[in-house]
Amino acid sequence: MKLVFNIIGIVFLFISNSTWCQEIKTTNDIGLWAGVGGNFKLNKKWKTSFNQEIRTFNNAIKIKKSITELGLTHKFDKQLKLSLGVRYSYARKRDYTFVNNIRYNIDIKYWCKLSKHLNLLYRFRYQHSYINLFANTTPDIENRSSMRNRIKLQYPINKHAIYISAELFREYVIYKKPSFNKVRLNIGDKLKTNLGDVKYGLAFERELNNSYPLNYIILKINYSFNFKHG
């Protein structure tokens, strides 16, 4: 655990120092995603979740989004799950004004064991977003859809589940052809405690099919309390 924390700290510090030492550009940025939430297990098949998260940008000093998210998961068997989620976000646009966004998503999750100490996890997500939903005029409301494919390799050891993952985003909007618009790489750990799970890691996100792509480094930390019915 200490080794993972040290690696994340050193990389994040190096990136932060490098960014401050050069001219700030919108093509390079770092941010922090920090949240707290809860998982409520209804029975062996159903689970609900809640999460509140803050996301920052501009060298992690300005708020980019405040997110409130609710989820519902159905477990078919040990390997297959279906999840539904709804998210409200109070988000800052590029012109620094704030908008209210609503997003829903449908996830299909598959898990299998590759070896005694290595697991493979795959997630397909379809999501649809209503940008600036509470605008005074309907034309100002923007609709965006995305399909996301994520592959994760996980190494469980004691109370830890160390992982690496890669995720590809494909965006669908009315005024242009569908395109792969983003890729995200993650390394991190999930630590089980007596009350819940601590998830922490480092992510690199890069825009695709863009003349001036954004390269975004993210430090992620989230704590989820676990509750059971009865």
Coordinates of N, CA and C in Angstrom, one line a residue, residues 10-175:
I10 N 4.7 10.8 -6.0 CA 5.9 11.2 -6.8 C 5.5 11.7 -8.2
V11 N 4.7 10.9 -8.9 CA 4.2 11.2 -10.2 C 3.4 12.5 -10.2
F12 N 2.5 12.6 -9.3 CA 1.6 13.8 -9.2 C 2.4 15.1 -8.9
L13 N 3.4 14.9 -8.0 CA 4.3 16.1 -7.7 C 5.1 16.5 -8.8
F14 N 5.6 15.6 -9.6 CA 6.5 15.9 -10.7 C 5.7 16.6 -11.8
I15 N 4.5 16.1 -12.1 CA 3.6 16.7 -13.1 C 3.2 18.1 -12.7
S16 N 2.9 18.2 -11.4 CA 2.4 19.5 -10.9 C 3.5 20.6 -11.0
N17 N 4.8 20.2 -10.6 CA 5.9 21.1 -10.7 C 6.2 21.5 -12.2
S18 N 6.1 20.5 -13.1 CA 6.4 20.7 -14.5 C 5.4 21.7 -15.1
T19 N 4.1 21.5 -14.6 CA 3.1 22.4 -15.2 C 3.2 23.8 -14.7
W20 N 3.6 24.0 -13.4 CA 3.7 25.3 -12.9 C 5.0 26.0 -13.5
C21 N 6.0 25.3 -13.9 CA 7.2 25.9 -14.4 C 7.1 26.3 -15.9
Q22 N 6.0 26.0 -16.5 CA 5.9 26.5 -17.9 C 4.6 27.3 -18.1
E23 N 4.4 27.8 -19.2 CA 3.2 28.6 -19.5 C 2.0 27.7 -19.4
I24 N 0.9 28.2 -18.7 CA -0.3 27.4 -18.6 C -1.0 27.3 -19.9
K25 N -1.3 26.1 -20.4 CA -2.0 26.0 -21.7 C -3.2 25.1 -21.5
T26 N -4.2 25.2 -22.3 CA -5.4 24.4 -22.2 C -5.1 23.0 -22.7
T27 N -4.0 22.8 -23.3 CA -3.7 21.4 -23.8 C -3.1 20.5 -22.8
N28 N -2.7 21.1 -21.6 CA -2.1 20.4 -20.5 C -2.6 20.8 -19.2
D29 N -3.2 19.9 -18.4 CA -3.8 20.3 -17.2 C -3.7 19.1 -16.2
I30 N -3.9 19.4 -14.9 CA -4.0 18.4 -13.9 C -5.2 18.7 -13.0
G31 N -5.8 17.6 -12.4 CA -7.0 17.8 -11.6 C -7.1 16.8 -10.5
L32 N -8.0 17.0 -9.6 CA -8.3 16.1 -8.5 C -9.7 15.7 -8.5
W33 N -10.0 14.4 -8.4 CA -11.4 13.9 -8.3 C -11.5 13.3 -6.9
A34 N -12.3 13.9 -6.0 CA -12.4 13.4 -4.7 C -13.9 13.2 -4.3
G35 N -14.2 12.1 -3.7 CA -15.6 11.9 -3.4 C -15.8 11.0 -2.3
V36 N -17.1 11.0 -1.8 CA -17.5 10.1 -0.7 C -18.9 9.6 -1.0
G37 N -19.2 8.3 -0.7 CA -20.5 7.8 -1.0 C -20.8 6.6 -0.2
G38 N -21.8 5.8 -0.6 CA -22.2 4.6 0.1 C -22.8 3.6 -0.8
N39 N -22.6 2.3 -0.5 CA -23.2 1.2 -1.2 C -24.1 0.5 -0.2
F40 N -25.4 0.2 -0.7 CA -26.4 -0.4 0.2 C -26.8 -1.7 -0.5
K41 N -26.4 -2.9 0.1 CA -26.7 -4.2 -0.4 C -28.1 -4.6 0.0
L42 N -29.1 -4.7 -0.9 CA -30.4 -5.0 -0.6 C -30.6 -6.5 -0.4
N43 N -30.0 -7.3 -1.3 CA -29.9 -8.8 -1.1 C -28.8 -9.3 -2.0
K44 N -28.8 -10.6 -2.3 CA -27.7 -11.1 -3.1 C -27.7 -10.6 -4.5
K45 N -28.8 -10.2 -5.0 CA -28.9 -9.8 -6.4 C -28.8 -8.3 -6.6
W46 N -29.3 -7.5 -5.7 CA -29.5 -6.0 -5.9 C -28.7 -5.2 -4.9
K47 N -28.2 -4.1 -5.5 CA -27.4 -3.1 -4.7 C -27.7 -1.7 -5.2
T48 N -27.8 -0.8 -4.3 CA -27.9 0.6 -4.7 C -26.7 1.4 -4.2
S49 N -26.4 2.5 -4.8 CA -25.2 3.3 -4.5 C -25.5 4.8 -4.6
F50 N -24.7 5.6 -3.8 CA -24.8 7.0 -3.8 C -23.4 7.6 -3.7
N51 N -23.1 8.6 -4.5 CA -21.8 9.2 -4.5 C -21.8 10.7 -4.7
Q52 N -21.1 11.4 -3.9 CA -20.9 12.9 -4.1 C -19.5 13.2 -4.3
E53 N -19.2 13.9 -5.4 CA -17.8 14.1 -5.9 C -17.5 15.5 -6.3
I54 N -16.3 16.0 -6.1 CA -15.8 17.2 -6.6 C -14.7 17.0 -7.5
R55 N -14.7 17.7 -8.7 CA -13.6 17.6 -9.7 C -13.1 18.9 -9.9
T56 N -11.7 19.0 -10.0 CA -11.1 20.3 -10.2 C -10.2 20.3 -11.5
F57 N -9.8 21.5 -11.9 CA -8.9 21.6 -13.1 C -8.0 22.8 -12.8
N58 N -7.3 23.3 -13.9 CA -6.4 24.4 -13.8 C -5.4 24.2 -12.6
N59 N -4.6 23.1 -12.8 CA -3.6 22.7 -11.8 C -4.3 22.4 -10.4
A60 N -5.5 21.9 -10.5 CA -6.3 21.3 -9.4 C -6.7 22.4 -8.4
I61 N -6.8 23.7 -8.8 CA -7.1 24.8 -7.9 C -8.5 25.4 -8.1
K62 N -9.1 25.0 -9.3 CA -10.5 25.5 -9.5 C -11.5 24.4 -9.7
I63 N -12.7 24.6 -9.2 CA -13.7 23.6 -9.3 C -14.2 23.5 -10.7
K64 N -14.3 22.3 -11.2 CA -14.8 22.0 -12.6 C -16.2 21.5 -12.5
K65 N -16.4 20.6 -11.6 CA -17.8 20.0 -11.5 C -18.0 19.6 -10.0
S66 N -19.3 19.7 -9.6 CA -19.8 19.1 -8.4 C -20.9 18.0 -8.9
I67 N -20.6 16.8 -8.5 CA -21.4 15.7 -9.0 C -22.2 14.9 -7.9
T68 N -23.4 14.7 -8.2 CA -24.3 13.8 -7.3 C -24.8 12.7 -8.1
E69 N -24.5 11.4 -7.7 CA -24.8 10.3 -8.5 C -25.5 9.2 -7.7
L70 N -26.6 8.6 -8.4 CA -27.3 7.5 -7.8 C -27.2 6.3 -8.7
G71 N -27.1 5.1 -8.2 CA -26.9 3.9 -9.0 C -27.7 2.7 -8.5
L72 N -28.0 1.8 -9.4 CA -28.7 0.5 -9.1 C -28.0 -0.6 -9.9
T73 N -27.7 -1.7 -9.2 CA -26.9 -2.8 -9.8 C -27.7 -4.1 -9.6
H74 N -27.8 -4.9 -10.6 CA -28.4 -6.2 -10.5 C -27.3 -7.2 -10.9
K75 N -27.1 -8.2 -10.0 CA -26.1 -9.2 -10.2 C -26.7 -10.5 -10.8
F76 N -26.4 -10.9 -12.0 CA -27.0 -12.1 -12.6 C -26.4 -13.3 -12.1
D77 N -25.0 -13.3 -12.0 CA -24.2 -14.4 -11.4 C -22.9 -13.8 -11.0
K78 N -21.9 -14.7 -10.7 CA -20.6 -14.2 -10.3 C -19.9 -13.4 -11.3
Q79 N -20.2 -13.5 -12.6 CA -19.5 -12.9 -13.7 C -20.2 -11.7 -14.3
L80 N -21.5 -11.7 -14.3 CA -22.2 -10.7 -15.1 C -23.1 -9.8 -14.2
K81 N -23.0 -8.5 -14.5 CA -23.8 -7.5 -13.8 C -24.4 -6.5 -14.8
L82 N -25.6 -5.9 -14.4 CA -26.2 -4.8 -15.1 C -26.4 -3.7 -14.2
S83 N -26.0 -2.5 -14.6 CA -26.1 -1.3 -13.7 C -26.8 -0.1 -14.4
L84 N -27.6 0.6 -13.6 CA -28.2 1.8 -14.1 C -27.7 3.0 -13.2
G85 N -27.5 4.2 -13.8 CA -27.1 5.3 -13.0 C -27.7 6.6 -13.5
V86 N -27.9 7.5 -12.6 CA -28.3 8.9 -12.9 C -27.4 9.9 -12.2
R87 N -27.0 10.9 -12.9 CA -26.0 11.8 -12.4 C -26.5 13.3 -12.6
Y88 N -26.4 14.1 -11.6 CA -26.6 15.5 -11.7 C -25.2 16.2 -11.5
S89 N -24.9 17.1 -12.4 CA -23.6 17.8 -12.2 C -23.8 19.3 -12.4
Y90 N -23.2 20.1 -11.5 CA -23.1 21.5 -11.7 C -21.7 21.8 -12.2
A91 N -21.7 22.1 -13.5 CA -20.4 22.1 -14.2 C -20.0 23.4 -14.8
R92 N -18.7 23.7 -14.8 CA -18.2 24.9 -15.4 C -17.8 24.7 -16.8
K93 N -18.3 25.6 -17.7 CA -18.0 25.5 -19.1 C -16.7 26.2 -19.4
R94 N -16.2 26.2 -20.7 CA -15.0 26.7 -21.0 C -14.9 28.3 -20.9
D95 N -16.1 28.9 -21.0 CA -16.2 30.3 -20.7 C -16.4 30.7 -19.3
Y96 N -16.2 29.7 -18.4 CA -16.2 29.8 -16.9 C -17.6 30.1 -16.4
T97 N -18.7 30.0 -17.2 CA -20.0 30.0 -16.6 C -20.4 28.6 -16.2
F98 N -21.4 28.5 -15.3 CA -21.9 27.2 -14.9 C -23.2 26.8 -15.5
V99 N -23.3 25.5 -15.7 CA -24.6 24.9 -16.2 C -25.0 23.7 -15.4
N100 N -26.2 23.3 -15.5 CA -26.8 22.2 -14.8 C -27.0 21.0 -15.8
N101 N -26.3 19.9 -15.6 CA -26.3 18.8 -16.5 C -26.9 17.6 -15.8
I102 N -27.6 16.8 -16.6 CA -28.2 15.5 -16.2 C -27.7 14.4 -17.1
R103 N -27.3 13.3 -16.5 CA -26.8 12.2 -17.4 C -27.3 10.9 -16.8
Y104 N -27.7 10.0 -17.7 CA -28.0 8.6 -17.3 C -27.1 7.6 -18.0
N105 N -26.9 6.5 -17.4 CA -26.0 5.5 -18.1 C -26.5 4.1 -17.8
I106 N -26.2 3.2 -18.7 CA -26.5 1.8 -18.6 C -25.1 1.0 -18.8
D107 N -24.8 0.2 -17.8 CA -23.5 -0.5 -17.8 C -23.8 -2.0 -17.9
I108 N -22.9 -2.7 -18.7 CA -22.9 -4.2 -18.6 C -21.4 -4.5 -18.2
K109 N -21.3 -5.3 -17.1 CA -20.0 -5.6 -16.5 C -19.8 -7.1 -16.5
Y110 N -18.6 -7.5 -16.9 CA -18.2 -8.9 -17.0 C -16.9 -9.1 -16.3
W111 N -16.8 -10.2 -15.5 CA -15.6 -10.5 -14.7 C -15.2 -11.9 -14.9
C112 N -13.9 -12.1 -15.0 CA -13.4 -13.5 -15.1 C -12.0 -13.6 -14.5
K113 N -11.6 -14.8 -14.1 CA -10.3 -15.0 -13.5 C -9.4 -15.5 -14.5
L114 N -8.3 -14.8 -14.8 CA -7.3 -15.2 -15.7 C -6.3 -16.2 -15.1
S115 N -6.0 -16.0 -13.9 CA -5.1 -16.9 -13.1 C -5.4 -16.7 -11.6
K116 N -4.7 -17.4 -10.8 CA -4.9 -17.4 -9.4 C -4.9 -16.0 -8.8
H117 N -4.0 -15.1 -9.3 CA -3.9 -13.8 -8.7 C -4.1 -12.7 -9.7
L118 N -4.9 -13.0 -10.8 CA -5.1 -11.9 -11.8 C -6.5 -12.1 -12.4
N119 N -7.3 -11.0 -12.3 CA -8.7 -10.9 -12.8 C -8.8 -10.0 -14.0
L120 N -9.7 -10.3 -14.9 CA -10.0 -9.5 -16.0 C -11.4 -8.9 -15.9
L121 N -11.6 -7.6 -15.9 CA -12.9 -7.0 -15.8 C -13.2 -6.1 -17.1
Y122 N -14.3 -6.3 -17.7 CA -14.7 -5.6 -18.9 C -16.0 -4.8 -18.5
R123 N -16.1 -3.6 -19.0 CA -17.3 -2.8 -18.8 C -17.7 -2.1 -20.1
F124 N -18.9 -2.3 -20.5 CA -19.5 -1.5 -21.6 C -20.5 -0.5 -21.0
R125 N -20.3 0.8 -21.4 CA -21.3 1.8 -20.9 C -21.8 2.6 -22.0
Y126 N -23.2 2.7 -22.0 CA -23.9 3.7 -22.8 C -24.3 4.8 -21.9
Q127 N -24.0 6.1 -22.3 CA -24.5 7.2 -21.5 C -25.0 8.3 -22.4
H128 N -26.0 9.0 -21.8 CA -26.6 10.1 -22.6 C -26.7 11.3 -21.6
S129 N -26.3 12.5 -22.1 CA -26.2 13.7 -21.3 C -27.1 14.8 -21.8
Y130 N -27.7 15.5 -21.0 CA -28.5 16.7 -21.3 C -27.7 17.9 -20.7
I131 N -27.0 18.6 -21.6 CA -26.2 19.7 -21.2 C -27.0 21.0 -21.0
N132 N -26.8 21.7 -19.9 CA -27.6 23.0 -19.7 C -29.1 22.7 -19.7
L133 N -29.5 21.7 -18.9 CA -30.9 21.2 -19.0 C -31.9 22.3 -18.6
F134 N -31.5 23.2 -17.6 CA -32.5 24.1 -17.1 C -32.3 25.5 -17.8
A135 N -31.9 25.5 -19.1 CA -31.8 26.7 -19.8 C -33.2 27.3 -20.1
N136 N -33.3 28.6 -20.3 CA -34.6 29.2 -20.5 C -35.2 28.9 -21.9
T137 N -34.3 28.6 -22.8 CA -34.8 28.2 -24.2 C -34.4 26.8 -24.5
T138 N -35.2 26.1 -25.2 CA -34.9 24.7 -25.6 C -33.7 24.6 -26.5
P139 N -33.5 25.4 -27.5 CA -32.3 25.3 -28.3 C -30.9 25.3 -27.6
D140 N -30.9 25.9 -26.4 CA -29.7 25.9 -25.6 C -29.4 24.6 -24.9
I141 N -30.3 23.7 -24.9 CA -30.1 22.4 -24.3 C -29.4 21.5 -25.3
E142 N -28.3 20.9 -24.9 CA -27.4 20.1 -25.8 C -27.5 18.7 -25.4
N143 N -27.6 17.8 -26.4 CA -27.7 16.3 -26.1 C -26.4 15.7 -26.6
R144 N -25.8 14.9 -25.8 CA -24.6 14.1 -26.1 C -24.7 12.7 -25.7
S145 N -24.3 11.8 -26.5 CA -24.3 10.4 -26.2 C -22.9 9.8 -26.3
S146 N -22.5 8.8 -25.5 CA -21.2 8.2 -25.7 C -21.3 6.7 -25.4
M147 N -20.5 6.0 -26.1 CA -20.3 4.5 -25.8 C -18.9 4.4 -25.3
R148 N -18.7 3.7 -24.2 CA -17.4 3.5 -23.6 C -17.1 2.1 -23.3
N149 N -15.9 1.7 -23.7 CA -15.4 0.3 -23.5 C -14.2 0.4 -22.6
R150 N -14.2 -0.3 -21.5 CA -13.1 -0.3 -20.6 C -12.7 -1.8 -20.2
I151 N -11.4 -2.0 -20.3 CA -10.8 -3.2 -19.9 C -9.9 -3.0 -18.7
K152 N -10.0 -3.8 -17.7 CA -9.2 -3.7 -16.4 C -8.6 -5.0 -16.0
L153 N -7.3 -4.9 -15.7 CA -6.6 -6.0 -15.1 C -6.4 -5.7 -13.6
Q154 N -6.8 -6.7 -12.8 CA -6.8 -6.5 -11.3 C -6.0 -7.6 -10.6
Y155 N -5.2 -7.1 -9.7 CA -4.4 -8.1 -8.9 C -4.8 -8.0 -7.4
P156 N -5.6 -8.9 -6.9 CA -6.0 -8.9 -5.5 C -4.9 -9.4 -4.6
I157 N -4.6 -8.7 -3.5 CA -3.6 -9.1 -2.6 C -4.0 -8.6 -1.2
N158 N -4.2 -9.6 -0.3 CA -4.7 -9.2 1.1 C -6.0 -8.4 1.0
K159 N -6.0 -7.2 1.5 CA -7.2 -6.3 1.4 C -7.2 -5.4 0.2
H160 N -6.2 -5.5 -0.6 CA -6.0 -4.6 -1.8 C -6.4 -5.3 -3.1
A161 N -6.8 -4.4 -4.0 CA -7.0 -4.9 -5.4 C -6.4 -3.9 -6.3
I162 N -5.1 -4.1 -6.6 CA -4.3 -3.2 -7.5 C -4.7 -3.4 -8.9
Y163 N -4.9 -2.3 -9.7 CA -5.4 -2.5 -11.0 C -4.7 -1.5 -12.0
I164 N -4.8 -1.9 -13.3 CA -4.6 -1.0 -14.4 C -5.7 -1.1 -15.4
S165 N -6.1 0.0 -16.1 CA -7.2 -0.1 -17.0 C -7.0 0.8 -18.2
A166 N -7.7 0.6 -19.2 CA -7.7 1.4 -20.4 C -9.2 1.5 -20.9
E167 N -9.6 2.8 -21.2 CA -11.0 3.0 -21.6 C -11.0 3.9 -22.9
L168 N -11.9 3.5 -23.9 CA -12.0 4.3 -25.1 C -13.4 4.8 -25.2
F169 N -13.5 6.1 -25.5 CA -14.8 6.8 -25.6 C -15.2 7.1 -27.1
R170 N -16.4 6.8 -27.4 CA -16.9 7.2 -28.8 C -18.1 8.0 -28.6
E171 N -18.1 9.2 -29.2 CA -19.1 10.3 -28.9 C -20.1 10.4 -30.1
Y172 N -21.4 10.6 -29.8 CA -22.4 10.8 -30.8 C -23.2 12.1 -30.5
V173 N -23.1 13.0 -31.4 CA -23.8 14.3 -31.3 C -24.5 14.5 -32.7
I174 N -25.5 15.4 -32.6 CA -26.4 15.6 -33.8 C -25.6 16.2 -35.0
Y175 N -24.7 17.2 -34.7 CA -24.2 18.0 -35.7 C -22.8 17.5 -36.3

